[in-house]
XYZ file of C-alpha atoms in Angstrom:
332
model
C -22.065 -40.821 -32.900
C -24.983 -39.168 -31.746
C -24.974 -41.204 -28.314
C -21.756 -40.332 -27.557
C -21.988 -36.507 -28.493
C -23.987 -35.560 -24.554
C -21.043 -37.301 -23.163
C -18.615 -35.260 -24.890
C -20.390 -32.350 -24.151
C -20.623 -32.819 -20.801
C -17.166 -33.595 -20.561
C -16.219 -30.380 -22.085
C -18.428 -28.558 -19.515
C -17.178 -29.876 -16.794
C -13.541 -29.169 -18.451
C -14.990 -25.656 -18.744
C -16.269 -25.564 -14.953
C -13.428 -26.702 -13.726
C -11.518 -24.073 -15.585
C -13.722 -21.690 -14.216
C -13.707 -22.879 -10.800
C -9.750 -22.390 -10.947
C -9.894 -18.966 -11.987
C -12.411 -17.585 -9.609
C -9.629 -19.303 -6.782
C -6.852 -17.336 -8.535
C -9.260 -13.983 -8.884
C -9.847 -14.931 -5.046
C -6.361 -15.163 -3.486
C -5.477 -12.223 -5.913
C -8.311 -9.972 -4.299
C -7.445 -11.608 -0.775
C -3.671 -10.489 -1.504
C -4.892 -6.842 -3.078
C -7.428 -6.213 -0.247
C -4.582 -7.618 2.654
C -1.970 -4.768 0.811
C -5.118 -2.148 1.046
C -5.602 -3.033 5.027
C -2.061 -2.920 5.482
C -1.704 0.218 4.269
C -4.853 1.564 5.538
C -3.398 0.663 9.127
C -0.264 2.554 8.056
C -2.111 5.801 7.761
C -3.800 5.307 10.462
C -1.176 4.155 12.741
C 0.645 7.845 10.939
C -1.717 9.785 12.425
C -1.923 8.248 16.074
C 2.189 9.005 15.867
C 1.438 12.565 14.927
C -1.273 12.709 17.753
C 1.377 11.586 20.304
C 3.835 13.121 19.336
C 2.418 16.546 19.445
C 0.680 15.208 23.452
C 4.635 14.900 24.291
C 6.217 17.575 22.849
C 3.288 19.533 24.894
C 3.748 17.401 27.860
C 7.430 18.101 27.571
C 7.126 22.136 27.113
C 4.693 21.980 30.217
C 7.721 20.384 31.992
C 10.098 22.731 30.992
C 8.008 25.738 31.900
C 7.717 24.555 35.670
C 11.217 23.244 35.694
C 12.472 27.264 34.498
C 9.563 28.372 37.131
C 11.572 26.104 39.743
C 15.145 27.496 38.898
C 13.989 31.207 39.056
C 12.372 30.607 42.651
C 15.457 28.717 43.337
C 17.656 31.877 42.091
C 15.633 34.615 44.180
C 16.094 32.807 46.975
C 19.853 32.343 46.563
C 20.325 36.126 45.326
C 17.637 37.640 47.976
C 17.783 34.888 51.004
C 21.136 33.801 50.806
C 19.433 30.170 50.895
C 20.989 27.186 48.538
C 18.308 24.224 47.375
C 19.557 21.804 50.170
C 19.084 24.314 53.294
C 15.537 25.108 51.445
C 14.356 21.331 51.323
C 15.916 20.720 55.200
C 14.889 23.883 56.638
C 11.795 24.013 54.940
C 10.833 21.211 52.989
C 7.633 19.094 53.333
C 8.633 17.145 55.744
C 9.607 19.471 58.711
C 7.245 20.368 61.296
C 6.179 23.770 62.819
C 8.065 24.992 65.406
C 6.071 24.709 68.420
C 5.527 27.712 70.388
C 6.902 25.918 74.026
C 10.069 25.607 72.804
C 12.735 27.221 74.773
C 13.045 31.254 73.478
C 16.201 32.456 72.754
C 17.331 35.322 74.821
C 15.499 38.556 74.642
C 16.535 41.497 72.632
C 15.423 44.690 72.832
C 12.864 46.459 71.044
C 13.188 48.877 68.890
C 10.240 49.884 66.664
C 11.925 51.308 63.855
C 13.883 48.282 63.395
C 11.311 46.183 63.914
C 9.067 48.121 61.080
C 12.077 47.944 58.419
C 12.319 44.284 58.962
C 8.922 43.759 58.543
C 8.220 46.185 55.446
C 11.686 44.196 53.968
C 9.947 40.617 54.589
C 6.575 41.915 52.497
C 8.774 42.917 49.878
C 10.448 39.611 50.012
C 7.108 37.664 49.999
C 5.357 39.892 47.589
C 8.375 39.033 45.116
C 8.210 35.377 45.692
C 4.506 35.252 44.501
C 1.928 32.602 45.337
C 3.069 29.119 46.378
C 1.737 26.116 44.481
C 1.473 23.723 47.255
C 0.537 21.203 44.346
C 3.532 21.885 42.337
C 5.684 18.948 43.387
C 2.283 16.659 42.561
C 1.779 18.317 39.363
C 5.081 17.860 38.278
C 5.235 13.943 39.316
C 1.721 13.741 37.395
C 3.096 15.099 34.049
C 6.344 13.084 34.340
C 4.296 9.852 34.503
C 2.526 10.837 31.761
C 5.036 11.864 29.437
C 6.892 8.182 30.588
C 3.277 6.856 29.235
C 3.354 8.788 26.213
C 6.668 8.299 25.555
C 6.241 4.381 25.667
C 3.617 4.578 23.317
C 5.488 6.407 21.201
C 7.985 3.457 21.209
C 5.408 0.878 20.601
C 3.701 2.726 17.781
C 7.542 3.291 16.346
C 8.206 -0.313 16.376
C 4.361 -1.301 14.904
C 4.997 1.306 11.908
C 8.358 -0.205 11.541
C 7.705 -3.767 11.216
C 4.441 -2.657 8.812
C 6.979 -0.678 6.664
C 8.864 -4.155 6.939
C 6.251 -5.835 5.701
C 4.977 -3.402 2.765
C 8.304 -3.528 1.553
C 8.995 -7.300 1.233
C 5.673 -7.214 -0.424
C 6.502 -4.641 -2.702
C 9.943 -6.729 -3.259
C 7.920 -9.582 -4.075
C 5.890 -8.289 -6.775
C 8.888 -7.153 -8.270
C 10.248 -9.567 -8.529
C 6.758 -11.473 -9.693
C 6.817 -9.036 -12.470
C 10.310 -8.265 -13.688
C 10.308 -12.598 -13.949
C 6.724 -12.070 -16.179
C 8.229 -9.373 -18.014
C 11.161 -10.864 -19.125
C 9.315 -14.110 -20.280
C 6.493 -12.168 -21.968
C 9.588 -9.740 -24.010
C 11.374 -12.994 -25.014
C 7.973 -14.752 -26.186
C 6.988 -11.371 -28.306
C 9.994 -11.105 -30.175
C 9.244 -14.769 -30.960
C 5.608 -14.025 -31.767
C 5.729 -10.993 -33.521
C 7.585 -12.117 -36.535
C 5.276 -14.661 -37.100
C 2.444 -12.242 -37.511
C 4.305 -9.428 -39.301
C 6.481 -11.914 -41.580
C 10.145 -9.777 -42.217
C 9.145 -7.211 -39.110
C 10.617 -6.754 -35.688
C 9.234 -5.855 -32.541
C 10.160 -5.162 -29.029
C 8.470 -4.629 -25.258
C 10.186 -2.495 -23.315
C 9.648 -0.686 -19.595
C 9.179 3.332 -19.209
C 10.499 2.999 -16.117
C 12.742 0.602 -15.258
C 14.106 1.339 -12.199
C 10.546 2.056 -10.432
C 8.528 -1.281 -11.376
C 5.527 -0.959 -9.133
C 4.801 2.161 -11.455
C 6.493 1.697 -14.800
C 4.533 1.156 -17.764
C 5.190 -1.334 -21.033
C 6.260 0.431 -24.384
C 5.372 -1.753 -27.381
C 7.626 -0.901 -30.415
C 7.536 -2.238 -33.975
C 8.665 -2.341 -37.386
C 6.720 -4.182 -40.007
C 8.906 -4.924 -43.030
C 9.278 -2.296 -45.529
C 8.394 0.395 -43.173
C 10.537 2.758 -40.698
C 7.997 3.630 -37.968
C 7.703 2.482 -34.728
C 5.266 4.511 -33.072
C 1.782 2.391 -32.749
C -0.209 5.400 -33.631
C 1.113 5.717 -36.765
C -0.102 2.343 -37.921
C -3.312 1.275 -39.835
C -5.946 0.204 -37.354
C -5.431 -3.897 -38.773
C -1.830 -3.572 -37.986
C -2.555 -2.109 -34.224
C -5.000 -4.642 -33.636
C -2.171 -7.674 -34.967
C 0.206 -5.692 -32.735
C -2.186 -5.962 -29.698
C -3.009 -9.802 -30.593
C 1.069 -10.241 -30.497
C 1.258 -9.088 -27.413
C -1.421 -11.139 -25.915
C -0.150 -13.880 -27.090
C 3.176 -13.245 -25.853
C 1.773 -12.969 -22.377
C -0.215 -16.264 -23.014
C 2.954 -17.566 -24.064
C 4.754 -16.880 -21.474
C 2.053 -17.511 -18.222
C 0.535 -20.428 -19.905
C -3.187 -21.105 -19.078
C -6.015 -24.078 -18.923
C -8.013 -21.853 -21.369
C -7.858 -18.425 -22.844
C -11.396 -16.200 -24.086
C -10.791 -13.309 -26.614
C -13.143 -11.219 -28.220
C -13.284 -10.385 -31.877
C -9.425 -10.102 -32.029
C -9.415 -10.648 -35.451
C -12.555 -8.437 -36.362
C -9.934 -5.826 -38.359
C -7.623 -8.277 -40.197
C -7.683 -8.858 -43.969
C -7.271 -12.803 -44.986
C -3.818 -12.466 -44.807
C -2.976 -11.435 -41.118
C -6.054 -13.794 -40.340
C -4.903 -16.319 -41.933
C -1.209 -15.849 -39.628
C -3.126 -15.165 -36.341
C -4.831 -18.589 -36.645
C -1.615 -20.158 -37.101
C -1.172 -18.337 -33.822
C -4.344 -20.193 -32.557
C -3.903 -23.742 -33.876
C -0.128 -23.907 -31.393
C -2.310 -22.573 -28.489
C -4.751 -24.953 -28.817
C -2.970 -27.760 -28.328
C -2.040 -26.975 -24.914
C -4.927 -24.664 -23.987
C -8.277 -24.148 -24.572
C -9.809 -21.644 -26.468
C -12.669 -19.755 -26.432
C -13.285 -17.134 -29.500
C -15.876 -14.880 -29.595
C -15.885 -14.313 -33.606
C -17.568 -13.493 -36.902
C -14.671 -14.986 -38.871
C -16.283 -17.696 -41.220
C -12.298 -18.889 -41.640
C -12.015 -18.674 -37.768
C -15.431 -20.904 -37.430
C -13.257 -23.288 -39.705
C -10.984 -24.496 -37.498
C -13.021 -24.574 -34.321
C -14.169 -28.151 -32.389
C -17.255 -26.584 -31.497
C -19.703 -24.052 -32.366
C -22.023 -22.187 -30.148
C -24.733 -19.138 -31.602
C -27.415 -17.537 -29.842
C -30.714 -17.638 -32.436
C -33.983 -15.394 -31.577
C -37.094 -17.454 -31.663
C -40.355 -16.838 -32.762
C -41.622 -16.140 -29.543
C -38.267 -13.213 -29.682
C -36.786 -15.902 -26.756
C -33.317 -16.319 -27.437
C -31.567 -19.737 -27.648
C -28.393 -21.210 -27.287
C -27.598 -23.379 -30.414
C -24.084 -25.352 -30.489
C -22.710 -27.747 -32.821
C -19.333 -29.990 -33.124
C -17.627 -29.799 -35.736
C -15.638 -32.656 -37.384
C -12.348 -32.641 -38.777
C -12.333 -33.266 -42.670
C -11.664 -37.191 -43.701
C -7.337 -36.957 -44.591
């Protein structure tokens, strides 16, 4: 027997590795999914404020445009109102592209002087041209300048639209998914706890239920139950062993319901009195046969039951030391 006990153990730590090893690839892909949501939404924000950004460029782009276009209709308006002149006989008579007059050009016949005349026409045409203001020689450049850019802007407007929109796309089927990932969880885990619970609190009911069901990235779980013989619900109005059964209920429930290779809890049973213990290993013996698991305890009845035993001792030298021990079954 003693031959064969290395082999066991060393079968049951590579069971226990391998265990491990599965759930540090499931804690993986879960932080890989987690940190992917994070990016995605970091990008959001991000990609929120280079909209803003552009959006305020163009609207500026676009005011700029408007001022010179209303700057362009007022010249256009003095010189219909003062000049008589429309836009088209402007742009042919003195548009861009026609020449000066040269001087050799045949004179038209000769009028005669007369100084007074002359003097109001001239004193008229300063008035004119003192009305009119500088010209902006650049203005027609200007203007094609800021058009192509608010075109540019205006395209990346679209394209950061359309990236926002398919990452909104994405968020949501996300969000859909763990939705539906956790209303399917749910559902199994309240069906397994009203199956657990009256094993533990013999002639009692209890329930899981959502705060919030219609918002279940945010909701949160309300436990209630009844032990028999009593009318409260509420968990804070129940002794500290029948909290901690209520809490071991609904851990199992979720065990229950997402089965697991192996399971590790932590002085669950610290608070019970023989009783509840003796129901919560109950609990323990079903799990065990198709998981393992791993009890951190001070239980002497919980020891009872166990396969194997493992206790950390203090030396002499105040080294500490890992001591285990199988246990066997009793002889039927």
């Amino acid at each position: 027997m003693s031959a064969a006990l290395p082999a066991v153990l060393a079968s049951v730590e590579r069971s226990v590795q391998e265990a491990r090893d599965e759930l540090v690839t499931a804690e993986a892909a879960r932080s890989q999914q987690n940190e992917e949501l994070r990016t995605l939404r970091r990008e959001e924000a991000t990609l929120r404020e280079r909209l803003q950004s552009v959006t305020e460029s163009v609207h500026g782009l676009e005011l700029q445009i408007s001022e010179k276009r209303l700057q362009l209709t007022g010249l256009l308006e003095r010189a219909g109102s003062e000049l008589g002149l429309t836009e088209d006989v402007l742009v042919e008579e003195y548009g861009p592209e026609v020449g000066v007059p040269d001087e050799t050009d045949e004179q038209q016949e000769p009028r005669r002087y007369v100084r007074e005349e002359q003097r109001r026409r001239l004193e008229k045409a300063e008035r004119q041209l003192g009305q009119l203001g500088r010209v902006n020689p650049l203005a027609l450049e200007e203007f094609a300048a800021l058009e192509q850019r608010h075109v540019f802007l205006t395209e990346q407007l679209a394209d950061l639209t359309s990236t926002r929109r398919d990452l909104l796309t994405i968020i949501e089927e996300l969000d859909e998914t763990m939705q539906s990932v956790f209303a399917s969880a749910f559902e199994d885990t309240q069906a397994a706890f009203a199956d657990v619970f009256p094993v533990l609190f013999p002639g009692g009911t209890g329930s899981i239920s959502l705060t919030d069901p219609e918002n279940l990235l945010t909701t949160g779980i309300e436990v209630a139950v009844r032990p028999a013989g009593k009318k409260i619900e509420r968990l804070s109005l129940l002794s500290g062993g029948e909290r901690s059964l209520a809490a071991v209920a609904f851990m199992v429930a979720i065990f229950t319901s997402r089965p697991s290779p192996f399971y590790i809890m932590d002085e669950v049973e610290a608070a019970l009195d023989d009783a509840n213990l003796g129901r919560l290993l109950s609990i323990f013996e079903d799990l065990r046969t198709s998981s393992q698991l791993i009890v951190i305890t001070h239980q002497k009845r919980t020891m009872e039951i166990a396969d194997a035993l493992y206790g950390v001792s203090m030396r002499q030298d105040g080294v500490s030391a890992v001591v285990g021990q199988r246990v066997q079954a009793p002889p039927a």
